Amino acid sequence: MTASTNTATSGWPVSRVAKFDAMKEDESLEIPSYGIVIIGAGVSGLYQLYKSREIGVSALVLESGTDVGGTWYWNRYPGARFDSESYSYGYSFSQELLDEWDWQERFSAQPENLRYLQHVSNRFSLSEDIRFESIVTECIFDETCDEWEVHVEDGFRVRCRFLVTAIGILSKPLIPDFEGMDDFKGPSFHTARWPHDEVTFEGKRVGVIGTGATAVQLIQEVAKTSKQLTIFQRSPNWCAPLHNSPIESTEMADIRSRYDDIFERCRNSFSGFIHDSDRRRALEVSPEEREALYEELYASPGFGIWIGNFRDVLVDEQANATLTDFIAQKIRERVADPKLAEKLIPTDHGFGTRRVPMESGYYEVYNQENVLLVDLNETPIEKITTDGIQCSDREHPFDLIVYATGFDAVMGPFNSINFRGLNGRTLAGKWEAGPRTYLGLATAGFPNMFTLVGPHNASTFCNMPRCIEQNVEWVSTFIEQLFSSDIRRVDVEFEAEDDWTEHVHESAERMLFSKVDSWFMGVNKNIAGRDARTFMLYVGGLPRYTELCDEVARDSYRGFVTS
């Protein structure tokens, strides 16, 4: 469906496709009103806009960037790419879209990913209902009329009956607070705020702070041309080979013929990937069988080594130790200097108990003469100088500094906006000790608000688009019914929220994720005071999550209260 638009006095687009049009008839009013306001124009926000039109509800998307794309708009650093197979990542809702898009690589890089989302936006004329360069600062629920009022940094305001957040879980960059950061005379930037202009490393001395998933991708590219690459590491991560390759036209034709089976396989797998666990247990097979599977998965593309492994390697410490030892030995084989290899092997967590960065020659980078690893546990950073980075033992001179310091995950994007619900209560205040949600899609005391890819949602531990489509379709069906019934307010029962939050924590307890400090557990050593442990994701699996959501819908949306 393509929206026809007209333009209100404030110069922003107005959707006219809606049968449930909540807009005020007088468009000259200072504050326009929509049925739905969506925050974010990434994968989830674009699909929510598409579905809003389909169910006939007027919608406006507020996007902080200058274009669509979300993650793939902001993260432009060299090396950024999918870690799920491209053809399993794209949208499945449109046969026309599936027929006309050819993926070029098994694990597509950022430029193609952005082009794909731009193509989706153009294909369905989505930009007509997106207001770009709109940084949302505050969302206030007006109890007198059961509407949200949304405030944008530039002074724009809009009202809506339903507010849908599509802000992602890894969208707020974690900018470090080193002394002297503004003093450095060369260029410096965070990976998630990469310049739109080309950045060259050739012949330059480059410092990269961090060795997380983003840094792993970036480091491999910088090492190719830089004069000197210095990597500052506090904690190493377990990495595994990506095994990327081009997708030839004949293979793409074969993939296209199997899309139904591919998406069905994703829907039925634990985390929405084409990979699913081996039903055997690592400790029940012979050492030879175990080693054979590890070797097979290590040599195979994608996340199979992580989520396609024996069913007990992420729940049983003994089983996990067998896989951890295998990966550690692979690192030792790939890094020439034995002492350096040990510095790249984590000792505080087992393989797969944090999200696994995928790489294409990462460990071999450390065999290059132009690459130096600085262990920040031995020589911590004291300050940034005009010429480089001062550690406790020496100053490292640089032409360029990159902060690959990750994100304020899950909670950060929500804490960046002042959400005020019933009685003026803030979401940040309610979630101060950890998120409390119902289905990971709503939270008590904040009526008419739905959180796509929010905490406690299956999409936070998932091949994102597969879980995003489930989220969006479930929320859209619910909103359509609410409009059809002319229901003004829907909120969550506190008991339902308590039960879901308890279920989230119980599901996590059996997993080794819950025994390790990571952003999965809300822990971030780069943020002062962020050491309280509370599980942020939902690890009951996509099939179970979908089943529970469908049960709630069939039971007249049990756990929600309407008025």
Coordinates of C-alpha atoms in Angstrom, one line a residue:
M1 CA 0.0 0.0 0.0
T2 CA 1.4 3.4 -0.9
A3 CA 0.4 6.4 1.2
S4 CA -0.9 9.5 -0.4
T5 CA 0.3 12.5 1.5
N6 CA -0.4 16.2 2.1
T7 CA 1.7 18.5 4.1
A8 CA 0.5 20.3 7.2
T9 CA 1.6 23.8 8.1
S10 CA 4.7 22.6 10.0
G11 CA 6.1 21.0 6.8
W12 CA 6.0 17.3 7.8
P13 CA 4.2 14.5 5.9
V14 CA 0.7 13.4 6.9
S15 CA -0.4 9.9 6.1
R16 CA -3.9 9.6 4.6
V17 CA -4.3 5.9 4.3
A18 CA -5.9 5.3 7.7
K19 CA -9.4 4.0 8.4
F20 CA -8.7 4.6 12.1
D21 CA -7.4 8.1 11.6
A22 CA -6.7 9.7 15.0
M23 CA -5.5 13.0 13.4
K24 CA -7.2 16.1 14.5
E25 CA -9.3 17.4 11.7
D26 CA -7.9 20.9 12.0
E27 CA -4.4 20.5 10.7
S28 CA -3.5 24.1 11.6
L29 CA -3.5 23.1 15.3
E30 CA 0.0 23.4 16.8
I31 CA 0.3 19.8 17.8
P32 CA -0.7 17.2 15.2
S33 CA -2.0 13.8 16.3
Y34 CA -1.6 10.3 14.9
G35 CA -2.9 6.9 15.7
I36 CA 0.7 5.6 16.2
V37 CA 4.0 7.3 16.6
I38 CA 7.0 5.1 16.1
I39 CA 10.4 6.0 17.4
G40 CA 13.2 4.8 15.1
A41 CA 13.4 3.9 11.3
G42 CA 15.5 0.8 11.5
V43 CA 14.4 -2.8 10.7
S44 CA 11.6 -2.8 13.3
G45 CA 10.4 0.8 12.8
L46 CA 10.1 0.4 9.0
Y47 CA 8.1 -2.8 9.3
Q48 CA 5.9 -1.3 12.0
L49 CA 5.1 1.6 9.7
Y50 CA 4.3 -0.8 6.9
K51 CA 2.0 -2.8 9.2
S52 CA 0.4 0.4 10.6
R53 CA -0.6 1.4 7.1
E54 CA -1.9 -2.2 6.4
I55 CA -4.2 -2.2 9.4
G56 CA -5.4 1.4 8.5
V57 CA -3.9 3.4 11.4
S58 CA -2.2 6.7 10.7
A59 CA 1.4 6.6 11.7
L60 CA 4.5 8.8 11.9
V61 CA 8.0 7.7 12.4
L62 CA 10.5 9.9 14.2
E63 CA 14.1 9.1 13.2
S64 CA 17.2 10.8 14.6
G65 CA 19.3 10.1 11.5
T66 CA 19.1 11.6 8.1
D67 CA 18.0 8.3 6.4
V68 CA 16.5 5.0 7.3
G69 CA 18.5 2.0 8.4
G70 CA 19.0 2.1 12.2
T71 CA 22.0 0.0 13.0
W72 CA 23.1 -0.1 9.4
Y73 CA 22.8 3.7 9.1
W74 CA 24.9 4.5 12.1
N75 CA 27.5 1.7 12.1
R76 CA 29.5 2.6 8.9
Y77 CA 32.9 1.5 10.2
P78 CA 35.0 -0.7 7.8
G79 CA 34.3 -4.4 8.4
A80 CA 30.7 -3.9 9.7
R81 CA 28.6 -6.8 8.4
F82 CA 25.9 -9.4 9.3
D83 CA 26.8 -12.3 11.5
S84 CA 23.6 -14.0 10.5
E85 CA 23.2 -15.3 6.9
S86 CA 22.0 -12.5 4.7
Y87 CA 19.1 -14.4 3.2
S88 CA 17.9 -15.3 6.7
Y89 CA 18.1 -11.6 7.8
G90 CA 16.0 -9.9 5.2
Y91 CA 12.3 -9.3 5.6
S92 CA 9.9 -12.2 4.8
F93 CA 6.6 -10.3 4.6
S94 CA 6.7 -9.4 0.9
Q95 CA 7.1 -11.9 -1.9
E96 CA 7.8 -9.1 -4.3
L97 CA 10.7 -8.0 -2.1
L98 CA 12.1 -11.5 -1.9
D99 CA 11.8 -11.9 -5.7
E100 CA 13.6 -8.7 -6.6
W101 CA 16.5 -8.5 -4.1
D102 CA 19.8 -10.4 -4.7
W103 CA 22.1 -10.8 -1.8
Q104 CA 25.8 -10.4 -2.9
E105 CA 27.5 -12.1 0.1
R106 CA 26.6 -14.9 2.5
F107 CA 27.2 -12.3 5.3
S108 CA 26.4 -9.0 3.8
A109 CA 28.5 -5.8 4.6
Q110 CA 27.1 -2.5 5.9
P111 CA 26.9 -0.7 2.6
E112 CA 24.7 -3.4 1.0
N113 CA 22.6 -3.7 4.2
L114 CA 21.9 0.0 4.1
R115 CA 21.0 -0.1 0.4
Y116 CA 18.6 -3.0 1.2
L117 CA 16.8 -1.0 3.8
Q118 CA 16.7 2.1 1.6
H119 CA 15.3 -0.1 -1.1
V120 CA 12.6 -1.4 1.2
S121 CA 11.7 2.2 2.2
N122 CA 11.6 3.3 -1.5
R123 CA 9.7 0.1 -2.5
F124 CA 6.8 0.9 -0.1
S125 CA 7.2 4.7 -0.1
L126 CA 7.8 4.6 3.7
S127 CA 9.8 7.8 3.9
E128 CA 6.6 9.8 3.2
D129 CA 5.7 9.1 6.8
I130 CA 9.1 9.5 8.4
R131 CA 10.4 12.7 10.0
F132 CA 14.2 12.6 9.9
E133 CA 16.7 14.4 12.1
S134 CA 14.2 14.1 15.0
I135 CA 15.9 13.2 18.3
V136 CA 13.1 12.3 20.7
T137 CA 13.8 13.7 24.2
E138 CA 10.6 13.1 26.1
C139 CA 7.3 11.1 25.9
I140 CA 4.6 12.1 28.3
F141 CA 1.3 10.2 28.8
D142 CA -1.7 12.5 29.1
E143 CA -4.2 10.8 31.4
T144 CA -6.9 13.3 30.6
C145 CA -7.2 12.0 27.0
D146 CA -5.2 8.8 27.0
E147 CA -2.7 10.0 24.5
W148 CA 1.1 10.3 24.4
E149 CA 2.8 13.6 23.7
V150 CA 6.2 13.2 22.1
H151 CA 8.8 15.9 22.2
V152 CA 11.6 16.3 19.7
E153 CA 14.9 18.1 20.4
D154 CA 14.2 20.8 17.7
G155 CA 10.9 21.8 19.4
F156 CA 8.5 19.6 17.3
R157 CA 5.7 17.9 19.2
V158 CA 3.3 15.3 18.2
R159 CA 0.4 13.4 19.9
C160 CA -0.6 9.8 19.4
R161 CA -2.9 7.2 20.9
F162 CA -0.3 4.5 20.8
L163 CA 3.5 4.9 21.2
V164 CA 5.8 2.2 19.7
T165 CA 9.5 2.2 20.5
A166 CA 11.7 0.8 17.8
I167 CA 14.9 2.1 19.3
G168 CA 17.0 -1.1 19.4
I169 CA 19.1 -2.5 22.1
L170 CA 22.5 -1.5 20.7
S171 CA 21.9 2.0 19.6
K172 CA 23.3 4.2 22.3
P173 CA 27.1 4.5 21.9
L174 CA 29.2 4.2 25.0
I175 CA 31.6 7.1 24.7
P176 CA 34.4 6.8 27.2
D177 CA 35.4 9.6 29.5
F178 CA 39.2 9.7 29.3
E179 CA 40.9 12.8 30.4
G180 CA 42.1 14.9 27.5
M181 CA 39.8 13.4 24.8
D182 CA 39.2 16.9 23.3
D183 CA 43.0 17.6 23.3
F184 CA 43.9 15.1 20.6
K185 CA 44.9 17.0 17.5
G186 CA 44.0 14.2 15.0
P187 CA 40.6 12.8 14.1
S188 CA 38.9 10.5 16.6
F189 CA 35.4 9.0 16.8
H190 CA 33.3 6.2 18.1
T191 CA 32.6 3.3 15.7
A192 CA 28.8 3.9 16.0
R193 CA 29.3 7.5 14.9
W194 CA 31.6 6.8 12.0
P195 CA 32.0 9.8 9.5
H196 CA 30.0 9.6 6.3
D197 CA 33.1 10.7 4.4
E198 CA 35.7 8.1 3.6
V199 CA 38.3 7.4 6.3
T200 CA 41.7 6.1 5.1
F201 CA 44.2 4.2 7.3
E202 CA 46.9 3.9 4.7
G203 CA 50.3 4.9 6.1
K204 CA 48.8 6.1 9.4
R205 CA 49.4 5.2 13.1
V206 CA 46.0 4.1 14.3
G207 CA 44.9 3.4 17.9
V208 CA 41.8 1.2 18.5
I209 CA 40.4 1.1 22.0
G210 CA 38.4 -2.1 22.6
T211 CA 38.3 -5.7 21.4
G212 CA 34.6 -6.4 21.4
A213 CA 32.5 -7.5 18.4
T214 CA 32.7 -4.1 16.7
A215 CA 36.5 -3.8 17.3
V216 CA 37.1 -7.4 16.0
Q217 CA 35.5 -6.4 12.6
L218 CA 37.3 -3.1 12.4
I219 CA 40.7 -4.3 13.4
Q220 CA 40.9 -6.7 10.6
E221 CA 40.4 -3.9 8.1
V222 CA 42.7 -1.3 9.7
A223 CA 45.5 -3.9 9.9
K224 CA 45.6 -4.2 6.1
T225 CA 46.9 -0.7 5.3
S226 CA 47.9 1.1 8.5
K227 CA 51.5 1.9 9.2
Q228 CA 51.0 1.0 12.8
L229 CA 47.9 -0.4 14.5
T230 CA 47.9 -0.4 18.3
I231 CA 45.0 -2.3 20.0
F232 CA 44.1 -1.5 23.6
Q233 CA 42.5 -4.5 25.2
R234 CA 41.1 -4.8 28.7
S235 CA 39.2 -8.1 28.3
P236 CA 39.6 -10.6 25.4
N237 CA 36.6 -12.2 23.7
W238 CA 36.1 -15.6 22.2
C239 CA 35.9 -15.3 18.5
A240 CA 35.1 -17.8 15.8
P241 CA 35.5 -17.9 12.0
L242 CA 32.7 -16.3 9.9
H243 CA 33.7 -18.1 6.6
N244 CA 32.1 -15.5 4.4
S245 CA 31.8 -16.0 0.6
P246 CA 30.1 -14.4 -2.4
I247 CA 26.6 -15.6 -3.4
E248 CA 26.7 -16.4 -7.1
S249 CA 23.6 -15.9 -9.2
T250 CA 22.8 -19.7 -9.4
E251 CA 23.1 -20.0 -5.6
M252 CA 20.8 -16.9 -5.2
A253 CA 18.2 -18.5 -7.5
D254 CA 18.4 -21.7 -5.4
I255 CA 18.0 -19.6 -2.1
R256 CA 15.0 -17.8 -3.6
S257 CA 13.3 -21.1 -4.4
R258 CA 13.7 -22.2 -0.8
Y259 CA 12.7 -19.0 1.1
D260 CA 9.6 -20.6 2.6
D261 CA 11.6 -23.5 4.0
I262 CA 14.4 -21.1 5.2
F263 CA 12.0 -18.8 7.1
E264 CA 10.1 -21.8 8.5
R265 CA 13.4 -23.2 9.8
C266 CA 14.2 -19.9 11.4
R267 CA 10.8 -19.7 13.1
N268 CA 11.3 -23.1 14.6
S269 CA 14.9 -22.7 15.7
F270 CA 15.7 -21.6 19.3
S271 CA 17.0 -18.1 18.3
G272 CA 15.7 -17.5 14.8
F273 CA 18.8 -18.5 12.9
I274 CA 19.1 -21.3 10.4
H275 CA 21.3 -23.0 13.0
D276 CA 19.8 -25.0 15.8
S277 CA 21.4 -27.1 18.5
D278 CA 22.5 -30.7 18.0
R279 CA 20.1 -32.8 20.1
R280 CA 23.0 -34.9 21.5
R281 CA 24.9 -33.9 24.7
A282 CA 28.6 -33.2 24.6
L283 CA 29.3 -35.3 27.6
E284 CA 27.3 -38.3 26.2
V285 CA 29.3 -38.8 23.1
S286 CA 32.9 -40.1 22.8
P287 CA 35.8 -37.6 22.7
E288 CA 36.3 -38.5 19.1
E289 CA 32.7 -37.7 18.1
R290 CA 32.8 -34.5 20.1
E291 CA 36.0 -33.3 18.5
A292 CA 34.6 -34.2 15.1
L293 CA 31.5 -32.0 15.5
Y294 CA 33.6 -29.1 16.9
E295 CA 35.9 -29.3 13.9
E296 CA 33.0 -29.5 11.5
L297 CA 31.3 -26.4 13.0
Y298 CA 34.5 -24.4 13.3
A299 CA 35.0 -24.9 9.5
S300 CA 31.4 -24.1 8.7
P301 CA 29.9 -20.6 8.0
G302 CA 28.2 -18.6 10.7
F303 CA 27.0 -19.1 14.2
G304 CA 26.8 -22.9 14.1
I305 CA 29.8 -23.2 16.4
W306 CA 27.9 -21.1 18.9
I307 CA 24.2 -22.0 18.7
G308 CA 24.4 -25.1 16.5
N309 CA 26.5 -27.1 18.9
F310 CA 25.6 -29.8 21.4
R311 CA 22.5 -29.0 23.4
D312 CA 24.4 -28.8 26.7
V313 CA 27.4 -26.6 25.9
L314 CA 25.5 -23.4 27.0
V315 CA 23.9 -24.9 30.1
D316 CA 26.5 -27.3 31.6
E317 CA 29.9 -26.0 32.7
Q318 CA 31.6 -29.4 32.1
A319 CA 30.3 -29.6 28.6
N320 CA 31.2 -25.9 28.0
A321 CA 34.7 -26.6 29.1
T322 CA 35.2 -29.1 26.4
L323 CA 34.3 -26.5 23.7
T324 CA 36.2 -23.8 25.5
D325 CA 39.4 -25.9 25.5
F326 CA 38.9 -26.6 21.8
I327 CA 38.6 -22.9 20.9
A328 CA 41.5 -21.9 23.1
Q329 CA 43.7 -24.5 21.2
K330 CA 42.6 -23.0 17.9
I331 CA 43.7 -19.5 19.0
R332 CA 47.1 -20.9 20.1
E333 CA 47.5 -22.5 16.7
R334 CA 46.7 -19.3 14.9
V335 CA 48.8 -16.8 16.9
A336 CA 52.6 -17.3 16.4
D337 CA 53.7 -15.8 19.7
P338 CA 52.6 -18.1 22.6
K339 CA 52.6 -15.3 25.2
L340 CA 50.5 -13.1 23.0
A341 CA 48.1 -16.0 22.2
E342 CA 47.4 -16.4 26.0
K343 CA 46.6 -12.7 26.2
L344 CA 43.9 -13.3 23.6
I345 CA 42.3 -16.2 25.4
P346 CA 39.6 -15.2 27.9
T347 CA 39.9 -16.7 31.4
D348 CA 36.8 -15.2 33.0
H349 CA 34.1 -16.9 30.9
G350 CA 33.6 -19.9 28.7
F351 CA 33.1 -19.9 25.0
G352 CA 29.6 -18.8 24.0
T353 CA 28.5 -17.5 27.4
R354 CA 28.7 -14.0 25.8
R355 CA 27.8 -13.1 22.3
V356 CA 30.5 -14.5 20.0
P357 CA 32.2 -12.0 17.6
M358 CA 32.7 -13.6 14.2
E359 CA 35.9 -13.0 12.3
S360 CA 37.9 -13.5 9.1
G361 CA 41.5 -13.6 10.0
Y362 CA 41.3 -11.7 13.3
Y363 CA 43.9 -13.8 15.2
E364 CA 46.3 -13.7 12.3
V365 CA 46.4 -9.9 12.5
Y366 CA 48.5 -10.3 15.7
N367 CA 51.2 -12.0 13.6
Q368 CA 51.8 -8.9 11.6
E369 CA 54.7 -6.6 12.4
N370 CA 52.6 -3.5 12.2
V371 CA 50.3 -4.6 15.0
L372 CA 50.8 -4.1 18.7
L373 CA 48.5 -5.3 21.6
V374 CA 48.5 -3.2 24.8
D375 CA 47.1 -5.0 27.8
L376 CA 45.2 -2.4 29.8
N377 CA 45.3 -4.6 32.9
E378 CA 49.1 -4.2 32.9
T379 CA 49.4 -0.6 31.6
P380 CA 46.1 1.2 31.8
I381 CA 45.2 4.4 29.9
E382 CA 45.9 7.5 32.0
K383 CA 44.8 10.2 29.5
I384 CA 44.5 11.2 25.9
T385 CA 47.2 13.7 24.8
T386 CA 47.5 16.0 21.9
D387 CA 49.6 13.4 20.1
G388 CA 48.1 10.1 21.2
I389 CA 47.3 7.9 24.2
Q390 CA 49.3 8.1 27.5
C391 CA 49.4 4.7 29.3
S392 CA 51.0 4.1 32.7
D393 CA 54.3 3.1 31.0
R394 CA 54.6 5.2 27.9
E395 CA 52.8 7.5 25.4
H396 CA 51.6 5.9 22.1
P397 CA 51.6 8.5 19.3
F398 CA 48.7 8.3 16.8
D399 CA 47.4 10.0 13.7
L400 CA 43.9 8.6 14.3
I401 CA 42.1 7.2 17.4
V402 CA 39.0 5.0 17.2
Y403 CA 36.8 4.3 20.3
A404 CA 35.4 0.8 19.7
T405 CA 34.0 0.8 23.2
G406 CA 30.6 -0.6 22.5
F407 CA 27.2 0.4 23.7
D408 CA 25.1 1.2 26.7
A409 CA 23.1 -1.9 25.8
V410 CA 19.4 -2.6 26.2
M411 CA 18.6 0.1 28.8
G412 CA 20.7 2.9 27.3
P413 CA 18.4 3.7 24.5
F414 CA 15.4 3.8 26.9
N415 CA 17.2 5.9 29.4
S416 CA 18.1 8.4 26.7
I417 CA 14.4 9.4 26.5
N418 CA 12.4 10.7 29.4
F419 CA 9.3 8.4 29.3
R420 CA 6.6 9.6 31.8
G421 CA 3.7 7.3 32.4
L422 CA 0.8 7.4 34.9
N423 CA 1.2 9.9 37.8
G424 CA 4.3 11.3 36.1
R425 CA 6.4 8.2 36.9
T426 CA 9.5 7.8 34.8
L427 CA 10.4 4.6 33.1
A428 CA 14.1 5.1 34.2
G429 CA 12.9 5.3 37.8
K430 CA 10.7 2.2 37.4
W431 CA 13.5 0.2 35.8
E432 CA 16.3 1.5 38.0
A433 CA 16.8 -2.0 39.6
G434 CA 16.3 -3.7 36.2
P435 CA 13.5 -3.9 33.6
R436 CA 10.1 -5.2 34.4
T437 CA 7.9 -6.0 31.4
Y438 CA 5.1 -8.1 30.1
L439 CA 6.1 -10.3 27.1
G440 CA 9.0 -7.8 26.7
L441 CA 6.4 -5.7 24.8
A442 CA 4.8 -3.5 27.4
T443 CA 5.3 -2.4 31.0
A444 CA 2.7 -1.6 33.7
G445 CA 2.0 2.1 34.4
F446 CA 2.9 3.1 30.8
P447 CA -0.4 2.7 28.9
N448 CA -0.7 2.6 25.2
M449 CA 3.1 2.0 24.8
F450 CA 4.7 -1.0 23.1
T451 CA 8.4 -1.8 23.1
L452 CA 9.6 -3.6 20.0
V453 CA 13.0 -5.4 20.6
G454 CA 12.8 -4.2 24.3
P455 CA 14.2 -5.9 27.3
H456 CA 12.9 -9.4 28.2
N457 CA 11.8 -9.9 24.6
A458 CA 12.9 -12.9 22.5
S459 CA 14.2 -10.5 19.8
T460 CA 17.0 -9.5 22.2
F461 CA 18.6 -12.9 21.8
C462 CA 17.6 -13.7 18.2
N463 CA 18.3 -13.3 14.5
M464 CA 16.7 -9.9 14.8
P465 CA 14.4 -9.6 11.8
R466 CA 12.8 -13.0 12.5
C467 CA 11.8 -11.9 15.9
I468 CA 11.1 -8.4 14.9
E469 CA 8.4 -9.6 12.4
Q470 CA 6.8 -11.6 15.2
N471 CA 6.8 -8.6 17.5
V472 CA 5.4 -6.2 14.9
E473 CA 2.7 -8.5 13.7
W474 CA 1.6 -9.3 17.2
V475 CA 1.5 -5.6 18.3
S476 CA -0.2 -4.6 15.0
T477 CA -3.0 -7.1 15.4
F478 CA -3.6 -6.0 19.0
I479 CA -3.6 -2.3 18.0
E480 CA -6.1 -3.0 15.2
Q481 CA -8.4 -4.7 17.6
L482 CA -8.1 -1.8 20.1
F483 CA -9.0 0.7 17.4
S484 CA -11.9 -1.4 16.2
S485 CA -13.3 -1.6 19.7
D486 CA -12.6 2.2 20.2
I487 CA -10.6 1.4 23.3
R488 CA -8.8 4.4 24.5
R489 CA -6.4 2.9 27.0
V490 CA -4.6 -0.4 27.4
D491 CA -2.2 -1.1 30.3
V492 CA -0.5 -4.1 31.9
E493 CA -1.7 -5.8 35.1
F494 CA 1.1 -5.8 37.7
E495 CA 0.6 -9.4 38.4
A496 CA 1.1 -10.3 34.7
E497 CA 4.2 -8.2 34.7
D498 CA 5.5 -9.9 37.8
D499 CA 4.9 -13.4 36.4
W500 CA 6.6 -12.6 33.1
T501 CA 9.6 -11.0 34.8
E502 CA 9.9 -14.0 37.0
H503 CA 9.6 -16.3 34.0
V504 CA 12.4 -14.4 32.2
H505 CA 14.7 -14.8 35.2
E506 CA 13.9 -18.5 35.7
S507 CA 14.6 -19.2 32.0
A508 CA 18.0 -17.5 32.4
E509 CA 19.0 -19.4 35.5
R510 CA 19.6 -22.6 33.6
M511 CA 21.8 -20.9 31.1
L512 CA 25.5 -20.2 31.6
F513 CA 24.8 -16.6 30.3
S514 CA 23.5 -15.8 33.8
K515 CA 26.7 -16.8 35.5
V516 CA 28.9 -14.4 33.5
D517 CA 29.2 -10.6 33.7
S518 CA 28.1 -9.1 30.3
W519 CA 25.6 -6.8 28.8
F520 CA 23.3 -9.8 28.8
M521 CA 23.2 -9.4 32.6
G522 CA 23.1 -5.6 32.5
V523 CA 26.7 -5.4 33.7
N524 CA 29.1 -2.9 32.0
K525 CA 32.5 -2.2 33.5
N526 CA 32.7 1.0 31.4
I527 CA 29.8 2.6 33.3
A528 CA 30.1 3.6 36.9
G529 CA 27.7 1.8 39.1
R530 CA 26.6 -0.6 36.4
D531 CA 27.5 -3.8 38.3
A532 CA 24.0 -4.9 39.5
R533 CA 23.2 -8.2 37.8
T534 CA 19.8 -8.6 36.2
F535 CA 19.0 -10.5 33.1
M536 CA 18.1 -8.3 30.1
L537 CA 17.1 -10.8 27.4
Y538 CA 14.7 -13.6 27.0
V539 CA 16.3 -17.0 26.5
G540 CA 13.2 -19.3 26.5
G541 CA 13.6 -19.5 22.7
L542 CA 11.7 -18.0 19.8
P543 CA 9.2 -20.9 19.4
R544 CA 8.2 -20.8 23.0
Y545 CA 8.0 -17.0 23.1
T546 CA 5.8 -17.0 20.0
E547 CA 3.6 -19.7 21.6
L548 CA 3.2 -17.7 24.8
C549 CA 2.4 -14.5 22.9
D550 CA -0.2 -16.3 20.8
E551 CA -1.7 -17.8 24.0
V552 CA -2.1 -14.3 25.5
A553 CA -3.8 -13.1 22.3
R554 CA -6.2 -16.1 22.1
D555 CA -7.1 -15.6 25.8
S556 CA -8.5 -12.1 25.0
Y557 CA -5.1 -10.6 25.6
R558 CA -4.8 -11.9 29.1
G559 CA -2.7 -9.7 31.4
F560 CA -3.7 -6.5 29.7
V561 CA -6.5 -4.2 31.1
T562 CA -8.4 -2.0 28.8
S563 CA -10.7 1.0 29.3

